[in-house]
Structure formats: C-alpha cells, structure tokens
XYZ file of C-alpha atoms in Angstrom:
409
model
C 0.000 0.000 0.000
C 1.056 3.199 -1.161
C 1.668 6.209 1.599
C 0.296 9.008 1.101
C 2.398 11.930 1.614
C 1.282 14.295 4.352
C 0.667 17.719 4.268
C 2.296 19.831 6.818
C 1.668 23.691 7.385
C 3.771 25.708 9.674
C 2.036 27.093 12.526
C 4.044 30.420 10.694
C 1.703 29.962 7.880
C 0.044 32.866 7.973
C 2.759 35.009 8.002
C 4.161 34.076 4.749
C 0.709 35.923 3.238
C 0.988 38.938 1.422
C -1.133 41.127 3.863
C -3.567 41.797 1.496
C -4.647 38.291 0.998
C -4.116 37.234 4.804
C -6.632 39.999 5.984
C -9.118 39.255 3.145
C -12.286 37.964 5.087
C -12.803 35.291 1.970
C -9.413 33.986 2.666
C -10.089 33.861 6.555
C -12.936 32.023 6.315
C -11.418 29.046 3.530
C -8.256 28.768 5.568
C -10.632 28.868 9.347
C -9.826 24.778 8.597
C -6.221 24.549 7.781
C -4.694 27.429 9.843
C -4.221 26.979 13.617
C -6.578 28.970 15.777
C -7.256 29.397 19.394
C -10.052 27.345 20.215
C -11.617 29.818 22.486
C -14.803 29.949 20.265
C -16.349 32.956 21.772
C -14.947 35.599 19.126
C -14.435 35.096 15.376
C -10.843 35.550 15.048
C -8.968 33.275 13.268
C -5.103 32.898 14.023
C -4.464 34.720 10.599
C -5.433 38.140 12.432
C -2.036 38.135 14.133
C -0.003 38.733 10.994
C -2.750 41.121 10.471
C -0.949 42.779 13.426
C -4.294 42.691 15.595
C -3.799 40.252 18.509
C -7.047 39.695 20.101
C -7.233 40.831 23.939
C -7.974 37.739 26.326
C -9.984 40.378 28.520
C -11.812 43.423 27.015
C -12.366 45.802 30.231
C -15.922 47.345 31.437
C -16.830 50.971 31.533
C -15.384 51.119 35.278
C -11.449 50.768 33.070
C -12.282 52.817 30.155
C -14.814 55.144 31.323
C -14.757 56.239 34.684
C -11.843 57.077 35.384
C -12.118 60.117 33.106
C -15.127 61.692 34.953
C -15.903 63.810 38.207
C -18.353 62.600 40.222
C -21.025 64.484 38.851
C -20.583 63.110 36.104
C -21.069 59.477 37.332
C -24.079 60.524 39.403
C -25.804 61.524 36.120
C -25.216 57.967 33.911
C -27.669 56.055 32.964
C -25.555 53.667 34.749
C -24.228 55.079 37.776
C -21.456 52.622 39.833
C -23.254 53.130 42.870
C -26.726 52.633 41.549
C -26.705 49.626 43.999
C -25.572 49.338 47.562
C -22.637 47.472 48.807
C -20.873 47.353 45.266
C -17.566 45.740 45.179
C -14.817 44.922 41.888
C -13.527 41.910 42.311
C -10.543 40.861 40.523
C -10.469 37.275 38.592
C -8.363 35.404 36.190
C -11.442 36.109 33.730
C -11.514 39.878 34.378
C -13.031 42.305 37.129
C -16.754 41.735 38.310
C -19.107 44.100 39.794
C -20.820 42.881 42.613
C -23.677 43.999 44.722
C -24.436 42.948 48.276
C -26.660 44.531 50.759
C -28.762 44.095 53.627
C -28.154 42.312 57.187
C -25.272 40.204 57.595
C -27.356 38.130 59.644
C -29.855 37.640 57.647
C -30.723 34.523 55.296
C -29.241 35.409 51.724
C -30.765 35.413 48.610
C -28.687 35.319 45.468
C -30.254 37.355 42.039
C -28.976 36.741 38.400
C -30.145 39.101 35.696
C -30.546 38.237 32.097
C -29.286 38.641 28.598
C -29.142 42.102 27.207
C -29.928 43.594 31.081
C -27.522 44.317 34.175
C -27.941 44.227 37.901
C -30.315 46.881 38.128
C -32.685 44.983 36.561
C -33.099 42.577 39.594
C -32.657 45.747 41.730
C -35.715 46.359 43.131
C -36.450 43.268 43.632
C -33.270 42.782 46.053
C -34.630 46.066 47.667
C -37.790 44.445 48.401
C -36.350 41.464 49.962
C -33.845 43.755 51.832
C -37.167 45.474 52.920
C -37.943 42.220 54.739
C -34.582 41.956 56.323
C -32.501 39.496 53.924
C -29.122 40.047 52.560
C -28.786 40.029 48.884
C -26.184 39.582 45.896
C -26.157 40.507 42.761
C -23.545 40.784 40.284
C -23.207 42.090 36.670
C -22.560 39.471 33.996
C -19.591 38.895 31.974
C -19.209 41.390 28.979
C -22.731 43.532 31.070
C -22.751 46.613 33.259
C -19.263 47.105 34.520
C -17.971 43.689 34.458
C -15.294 43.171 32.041
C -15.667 40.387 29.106
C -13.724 37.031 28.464
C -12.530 37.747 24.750
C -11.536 34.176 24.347
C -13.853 31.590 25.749
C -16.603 30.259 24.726
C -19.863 32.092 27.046
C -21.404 28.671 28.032
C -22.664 27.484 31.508
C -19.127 26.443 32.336
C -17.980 30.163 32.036
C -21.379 31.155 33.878
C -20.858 29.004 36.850
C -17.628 29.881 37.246
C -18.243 33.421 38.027
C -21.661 32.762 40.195
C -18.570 30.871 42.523
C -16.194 33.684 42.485
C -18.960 36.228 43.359
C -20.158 34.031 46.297
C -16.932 33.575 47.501
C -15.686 37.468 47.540
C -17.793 38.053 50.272
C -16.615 38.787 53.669
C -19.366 36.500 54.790
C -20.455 32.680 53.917
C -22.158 31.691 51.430
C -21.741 28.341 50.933
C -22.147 27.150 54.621
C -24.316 24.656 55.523
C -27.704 27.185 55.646
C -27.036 27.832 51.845
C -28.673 30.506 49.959
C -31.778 31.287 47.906
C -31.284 31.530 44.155
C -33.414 33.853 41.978
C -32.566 33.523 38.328
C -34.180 35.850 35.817
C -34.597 35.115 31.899
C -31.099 33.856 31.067
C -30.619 33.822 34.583
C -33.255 31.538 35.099
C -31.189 28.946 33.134
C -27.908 29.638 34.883
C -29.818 29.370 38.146
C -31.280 25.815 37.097
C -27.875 24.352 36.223
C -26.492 25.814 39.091
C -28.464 24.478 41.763
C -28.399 20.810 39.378
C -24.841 20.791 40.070
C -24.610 22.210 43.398
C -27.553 20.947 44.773
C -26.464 21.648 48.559
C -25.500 25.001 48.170
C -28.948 26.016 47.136
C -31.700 26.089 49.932
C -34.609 27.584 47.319
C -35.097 28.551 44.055
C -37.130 30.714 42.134
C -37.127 31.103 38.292
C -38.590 34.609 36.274
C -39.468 34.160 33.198
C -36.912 31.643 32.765
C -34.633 30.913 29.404
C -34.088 26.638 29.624
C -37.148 25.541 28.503
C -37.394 27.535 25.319
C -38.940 25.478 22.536
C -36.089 25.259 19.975
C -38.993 25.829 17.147
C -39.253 29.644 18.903
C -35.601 30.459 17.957
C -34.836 28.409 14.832
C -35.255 30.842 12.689
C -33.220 33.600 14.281
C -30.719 30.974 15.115
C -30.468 30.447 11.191
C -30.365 34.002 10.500
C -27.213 34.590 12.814
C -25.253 31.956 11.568
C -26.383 33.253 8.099
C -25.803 36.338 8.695
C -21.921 35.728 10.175
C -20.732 34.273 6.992
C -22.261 36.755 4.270
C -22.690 39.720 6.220
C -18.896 41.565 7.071
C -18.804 41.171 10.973
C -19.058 45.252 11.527
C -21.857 45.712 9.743
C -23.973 42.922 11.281
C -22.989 44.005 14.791
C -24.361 47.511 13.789
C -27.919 45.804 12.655
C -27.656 43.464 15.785
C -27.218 45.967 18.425
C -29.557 48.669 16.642
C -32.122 45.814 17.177
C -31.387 45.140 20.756
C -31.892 48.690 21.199
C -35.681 48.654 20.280
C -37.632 48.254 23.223
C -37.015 44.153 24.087
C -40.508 43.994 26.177
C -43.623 44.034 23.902
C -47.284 42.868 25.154
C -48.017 40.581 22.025
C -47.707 37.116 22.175
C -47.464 36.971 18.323
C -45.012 34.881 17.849
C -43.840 36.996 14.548
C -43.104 39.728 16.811
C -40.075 37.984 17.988
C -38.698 37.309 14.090
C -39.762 40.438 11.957
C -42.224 42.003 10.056
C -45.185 44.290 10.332
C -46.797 43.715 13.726
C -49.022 45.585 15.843
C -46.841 46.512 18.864
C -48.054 47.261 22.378
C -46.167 49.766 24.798
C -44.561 47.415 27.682
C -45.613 48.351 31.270
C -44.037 50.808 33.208
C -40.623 50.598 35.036
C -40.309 50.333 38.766
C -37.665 52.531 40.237
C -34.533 50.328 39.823
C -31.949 52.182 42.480
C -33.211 53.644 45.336
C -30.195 56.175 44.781
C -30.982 57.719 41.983
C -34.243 57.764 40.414
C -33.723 58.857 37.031
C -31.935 55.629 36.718
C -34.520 52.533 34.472
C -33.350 49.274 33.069
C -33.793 50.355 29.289
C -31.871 53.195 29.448
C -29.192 51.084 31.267
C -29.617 48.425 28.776
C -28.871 51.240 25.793
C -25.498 52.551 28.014
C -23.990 49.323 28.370
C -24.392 48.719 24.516
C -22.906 52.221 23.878
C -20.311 51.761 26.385
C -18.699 48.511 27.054
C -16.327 47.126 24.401
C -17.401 43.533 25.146
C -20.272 43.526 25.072
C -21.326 42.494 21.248
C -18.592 39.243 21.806
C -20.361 37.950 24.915
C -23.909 38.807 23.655
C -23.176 36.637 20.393
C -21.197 34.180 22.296
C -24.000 33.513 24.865
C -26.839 33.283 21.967
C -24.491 30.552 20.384
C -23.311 28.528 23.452
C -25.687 29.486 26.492
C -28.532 27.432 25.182
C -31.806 28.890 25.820
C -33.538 25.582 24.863
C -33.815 21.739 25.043
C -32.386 21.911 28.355
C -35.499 19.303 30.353
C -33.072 16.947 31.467
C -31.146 19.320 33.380
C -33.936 20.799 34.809
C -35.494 16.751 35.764
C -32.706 16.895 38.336
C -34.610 19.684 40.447
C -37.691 17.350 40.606
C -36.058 15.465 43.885
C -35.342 18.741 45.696
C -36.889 19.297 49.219
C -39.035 22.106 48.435
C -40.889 23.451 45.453
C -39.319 25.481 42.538
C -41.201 28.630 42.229
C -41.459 29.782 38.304
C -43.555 32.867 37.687
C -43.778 33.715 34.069
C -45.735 36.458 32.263
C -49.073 36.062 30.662
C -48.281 37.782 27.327
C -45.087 36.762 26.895
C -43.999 36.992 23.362
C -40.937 35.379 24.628
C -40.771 32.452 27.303
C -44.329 31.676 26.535
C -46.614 30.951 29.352
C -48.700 27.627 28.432
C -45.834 26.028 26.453
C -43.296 26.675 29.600
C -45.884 25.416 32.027
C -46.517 22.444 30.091
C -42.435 21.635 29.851
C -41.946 22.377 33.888
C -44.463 20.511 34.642
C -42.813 17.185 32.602
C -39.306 18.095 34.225
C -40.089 18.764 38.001
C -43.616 16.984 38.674
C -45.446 17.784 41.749
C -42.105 19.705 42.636
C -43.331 22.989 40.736
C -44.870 26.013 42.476
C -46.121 27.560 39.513
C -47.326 31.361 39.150
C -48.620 33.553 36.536
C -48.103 37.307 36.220
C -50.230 39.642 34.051
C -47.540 41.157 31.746
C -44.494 40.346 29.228
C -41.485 39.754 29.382
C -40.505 42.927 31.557
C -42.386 41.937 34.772
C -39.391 41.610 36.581
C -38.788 45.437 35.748
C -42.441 46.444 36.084
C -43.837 44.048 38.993
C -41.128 43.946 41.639
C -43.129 44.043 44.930
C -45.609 41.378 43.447
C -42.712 39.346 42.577
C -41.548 39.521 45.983
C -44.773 38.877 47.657
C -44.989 35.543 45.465
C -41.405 33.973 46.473
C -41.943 34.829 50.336
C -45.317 32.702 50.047
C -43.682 30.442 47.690
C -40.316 29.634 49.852
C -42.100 30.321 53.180
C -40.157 32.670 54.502
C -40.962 35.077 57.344
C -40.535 38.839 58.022
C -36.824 39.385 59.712
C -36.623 42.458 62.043
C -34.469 45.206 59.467
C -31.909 47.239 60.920
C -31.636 50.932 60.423
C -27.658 50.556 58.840
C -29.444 48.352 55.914
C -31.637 51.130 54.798
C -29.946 52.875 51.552
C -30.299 56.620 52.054
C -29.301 58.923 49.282
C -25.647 60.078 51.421
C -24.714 56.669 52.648
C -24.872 52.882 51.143
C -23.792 50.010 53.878
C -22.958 46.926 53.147
C-alpha cells in the first residue's frame, strides 16, 4: 500500500501571506480549517489576524477601566448607569476579568442570590433585592460577563461552564459565607433563570430555594430556529461590523412588547403594544430605568457584542429538560412565575415543559404582563417567592436602609 504523503503547514503559515490576501475575510474564512486557531470559540478571530498585526485581547475591560476614570463625580451621578446605583458594590478581581458585585442588607440575615438576564444588568433585579432587603434578607447581585461594569472574556466560549464559574467567584468574595451549611436562595431571571437551574443541578447543597422569572431553559427550539439560522447566516455573508451595527440597533428597540405573536419575535409588520411601566430600579438615583441602562452598556462597554453573540451561540436557551429533571427530587418546590403575554418564554408552552421536568415539585405562578415583569412588577414578585419559599418577616436594621448620602454593606 502506497503512503500518502502528508501535508504539513507551519504554525508560521500565515505570516508568509501577502497582507492583502491574509486579511481578506474570503481567505479567513477558507483557511478557518487549515490554519491553527485558538479554540476559544467565543470571538471570530482566526489565528491569521495576528499577521494582520491585531492580537485579540484575552480580557476586554468594562466601563469602570475605560470610562470612569475620566469623569468627576457628577458626572457618574448623572449615567444612565451610575457605579453606585446599587448598595454594597464591590470589583472583584479574577483570572477572567473584574466583576461588579452587589451585596446589601443584614449580615445576619438569610441570603438570597439574584442573576439578571441577557441584554440587562444588575439593576434589573434591583428592586427586587430592595424588596427582599425590605424584609430583612441580605442580597447579591452581580453584573454578567461582557454587562454593566464587568469586564468580558474575549476568548472563551460564554457557556454554563464560564457562567458558573463566576456565580462561585462572586459568592466567595464576600466577607461572609455563602456556601455554609444554611445555603442561599437563588433567583434567576430570563437567562438567569437557566444559569440558576444548572447551578443548583450541580450544586444541589449550596442552594436552599429557588425561584425562576421568566426563565430561558425551557425555550422550545422551534421559537428560535429561525433567528438561530439568521445569525449563523448572517456571520458568513454579512462583514462582521456591519452585522454588529444591525444586531445591536435591534437590541436597542424596546425588548418587552405585550403581544404574544409569535412573529413579533422574528420580523415584520406587527401591531406593537407599549410594555408596562418601570419600577424605580436604584433607590439612589431615580432617574436611573433598566432600558436606558440596557442602551449605556451597549454604547459603552467594548465587550459587550462578543459575549452577547457568544451567549446566543453557546448558552442554550432551549432543550435543556433533562437538566432541569434533576430539580424534581429537591426538598421544596421550585417557584417559576412567568408572564401572561409573553412573546418570549411563553406561558402555556413553559408550564406544560416544567411541569414534565419537576412533577409535583413545581410552584407555579402567573403574572399579568411580558417579558418585563421583573422590571415592572417587583413588589408582586416579591410577595410571590416569600409565600412560595415560606419565609418570614426578619426584624431590618436601620444601617441596611440605603439613604441617598450613605450605602452600607
């Protein structure tokens, strides 16, 4: 038998490319195959962009690197964003790149974790953790990779495995416990929702309850086919600049409609209804809204395009039932509350899948609204996982009370 002689490129390749055919995104894409490349799938650079003299950064910093440190502090009063829209922020410093984290409230009180979704930030779980704190509980929130002012992981894939990993080093900045033997409630919203179920799969002892908001998980794959197919479309014929510019003038439409048209949520002419109105997010400052947060962070953080596309690609939304059939066995209920006109985590179809992954095991609420009731119905959202988890009224100390001069921790 005849050998076949073997091919053998250089990982130097690339640089023996005239630069005009090495930074030709044609020629990227038909060498993506024989060229090495990092296999940190959460960008699209190939290894051919470093003879292009562009060496992608493993961390692409938040606002709090690029931004603030150019303004007075009238200036940051009067973001959209402010740092201190929350009480008891904190940057903490990872491998992966700096994290805002929030934590307020009683230090001996029972804790109660919040995780935000997609295209949001912490504030829009914020007054939600104020009502809780209301009741005397100590809360944590924390902005996402690539969201807020958290910085974003340029080269890894956004998948739970990246997700997880920060929940665990936001836990464990705190000068208090969190992973004692008490454990902590865990309130996941949209996205968060999913992060949230995996989570508390995994680390079953760690979580004492669990409440999902309009949860992402459970997503019919049918629902998002089509935009799936239009991204992945859209990547290879569309040059990456210009798509970004059509993707993030999209996400900065309003995201929460009141039609359950499922068309709504793919394109075309569609009656749309205004979404409800905002609660006041920070106590602190109350020109301060969720949308107009959302619309900052898109302006302002670098990373944020990578680790929304990276997350749409690798954080699956859908098909994830047998992760959530390990929750069915937990000691109390899972409380979901989901929207009744929600265009997006539709209400029948998500009670209908809950109900085949956790059994009797599912404390199951409705909400009259969209997708934005966490934003819009904050005390009843409360009111429903007190009832839900069975908690009771703590005693609240005057030093956990955020006042406009002074925010304890």
């Amino acid at each position: 038998m005849m050998l076949q002689p073997r091919l053998r490129f250089p990982s130097s390749l690339s640089l023996r490319l005239p630069r005009t055919i090495a930074c030709n995104r044609p020629v990227q894409i038909l060498t993506a195959g024989i060229l090495p490349h990092p296999k940190g799938a959460g960008h699209s650079h190939f290894s051919i962009a470093a003879f292009c003299g562009k060496t992608p950064p493993k961390i692409v910093k938040s606002p709090a690197a690029t931004l603030l440190p150019r303004l007075s502090q009238r200036e940051k009063d009067e973001l959209a964003y402010p740092p201190d829209a929350l009480p008891g922020g904190r940057d903490v410093d990872t491998p992966y790149g700096a994290i805002k984290v929030y934590e307020w409230g009683p230090e001996d009180g029972k804790k109660v974790l919040l995780i935000h979704g997609l295209t949001t930030s912490s504030i829009a779980v914020g007054a939600i953790a104020s009502e809780l704190v209301k009741r005397g509980y100590r809360v944590m929130t924390f902005d996402l990779w690539g969201h807020g002012y958290t910085d974003s992981c340029a080269d890894l894939d956004y998948d739970i495995r990246l997700y997880t990993s920060q929940l665990l080093l936001a836990i464990t900045s705190s000068k208090l416990s969190w992973t004692g033997a008490t454990g902590f409630g865990l309130v996941g919203c949209s996205l968060g929702g999913a992060i949230a179920a995996s989570f508390a799969g995994y680390f079953p002892q760690m979580v004492n309850s669990l409440a999902f908001l309009v949860p992402a998980g459970l997503i019919r794959k049918e629902r998002l086919a089509a935009q799936m197919r239009l991204l992945e479309l859209g990547s290879l014929l569309i040059p990456s600049r210009i798509l970004e510019k059509l993707i993030m003038k999209r996400l900065t439409q309003p995201l929460f409609e009141d039609n359950r048209d499922n068309s709504s949520s793919v394109g075309g002419d569609v009656e749309r209804k205004p979404c409800q109105r905002e609660a006041q997010a920070s106590l602190r400052y109350p020109h301060v809204t969720v949308s107009e947060t959302m619309r900052w962070t898109m302006q302002n953080h670098k990373g944020f395009y990578t680790s929304f596309m990276s997350t749409a690609k690798h954080m699956h939304g859908t098909g994830q039932l047998e992760r959530w059939r390990l929750l069915r066995d937990r000691p109390n209920k899972t409380l979901i509350i989901a929207g009744s006109n929600d265009p997006i985590i539709v209400a029948d179809e998500l009670h209908e899948d809950a109900v085949e992954a956790l059994g009797d095991n599912l404390d199951w609420r409705v909400l009259e609204g969209a997708h934005d009731i966490t934003i819009a119905r904050p005390k009843e959202i409360a009111d429903a996982i007190f009832d839900s988890w069975q908690l009771e009224d703590m005693p609240i100390k005057p030093d956990s009370v955020m006042t406009k001069d002074r925010c304890d921790t």
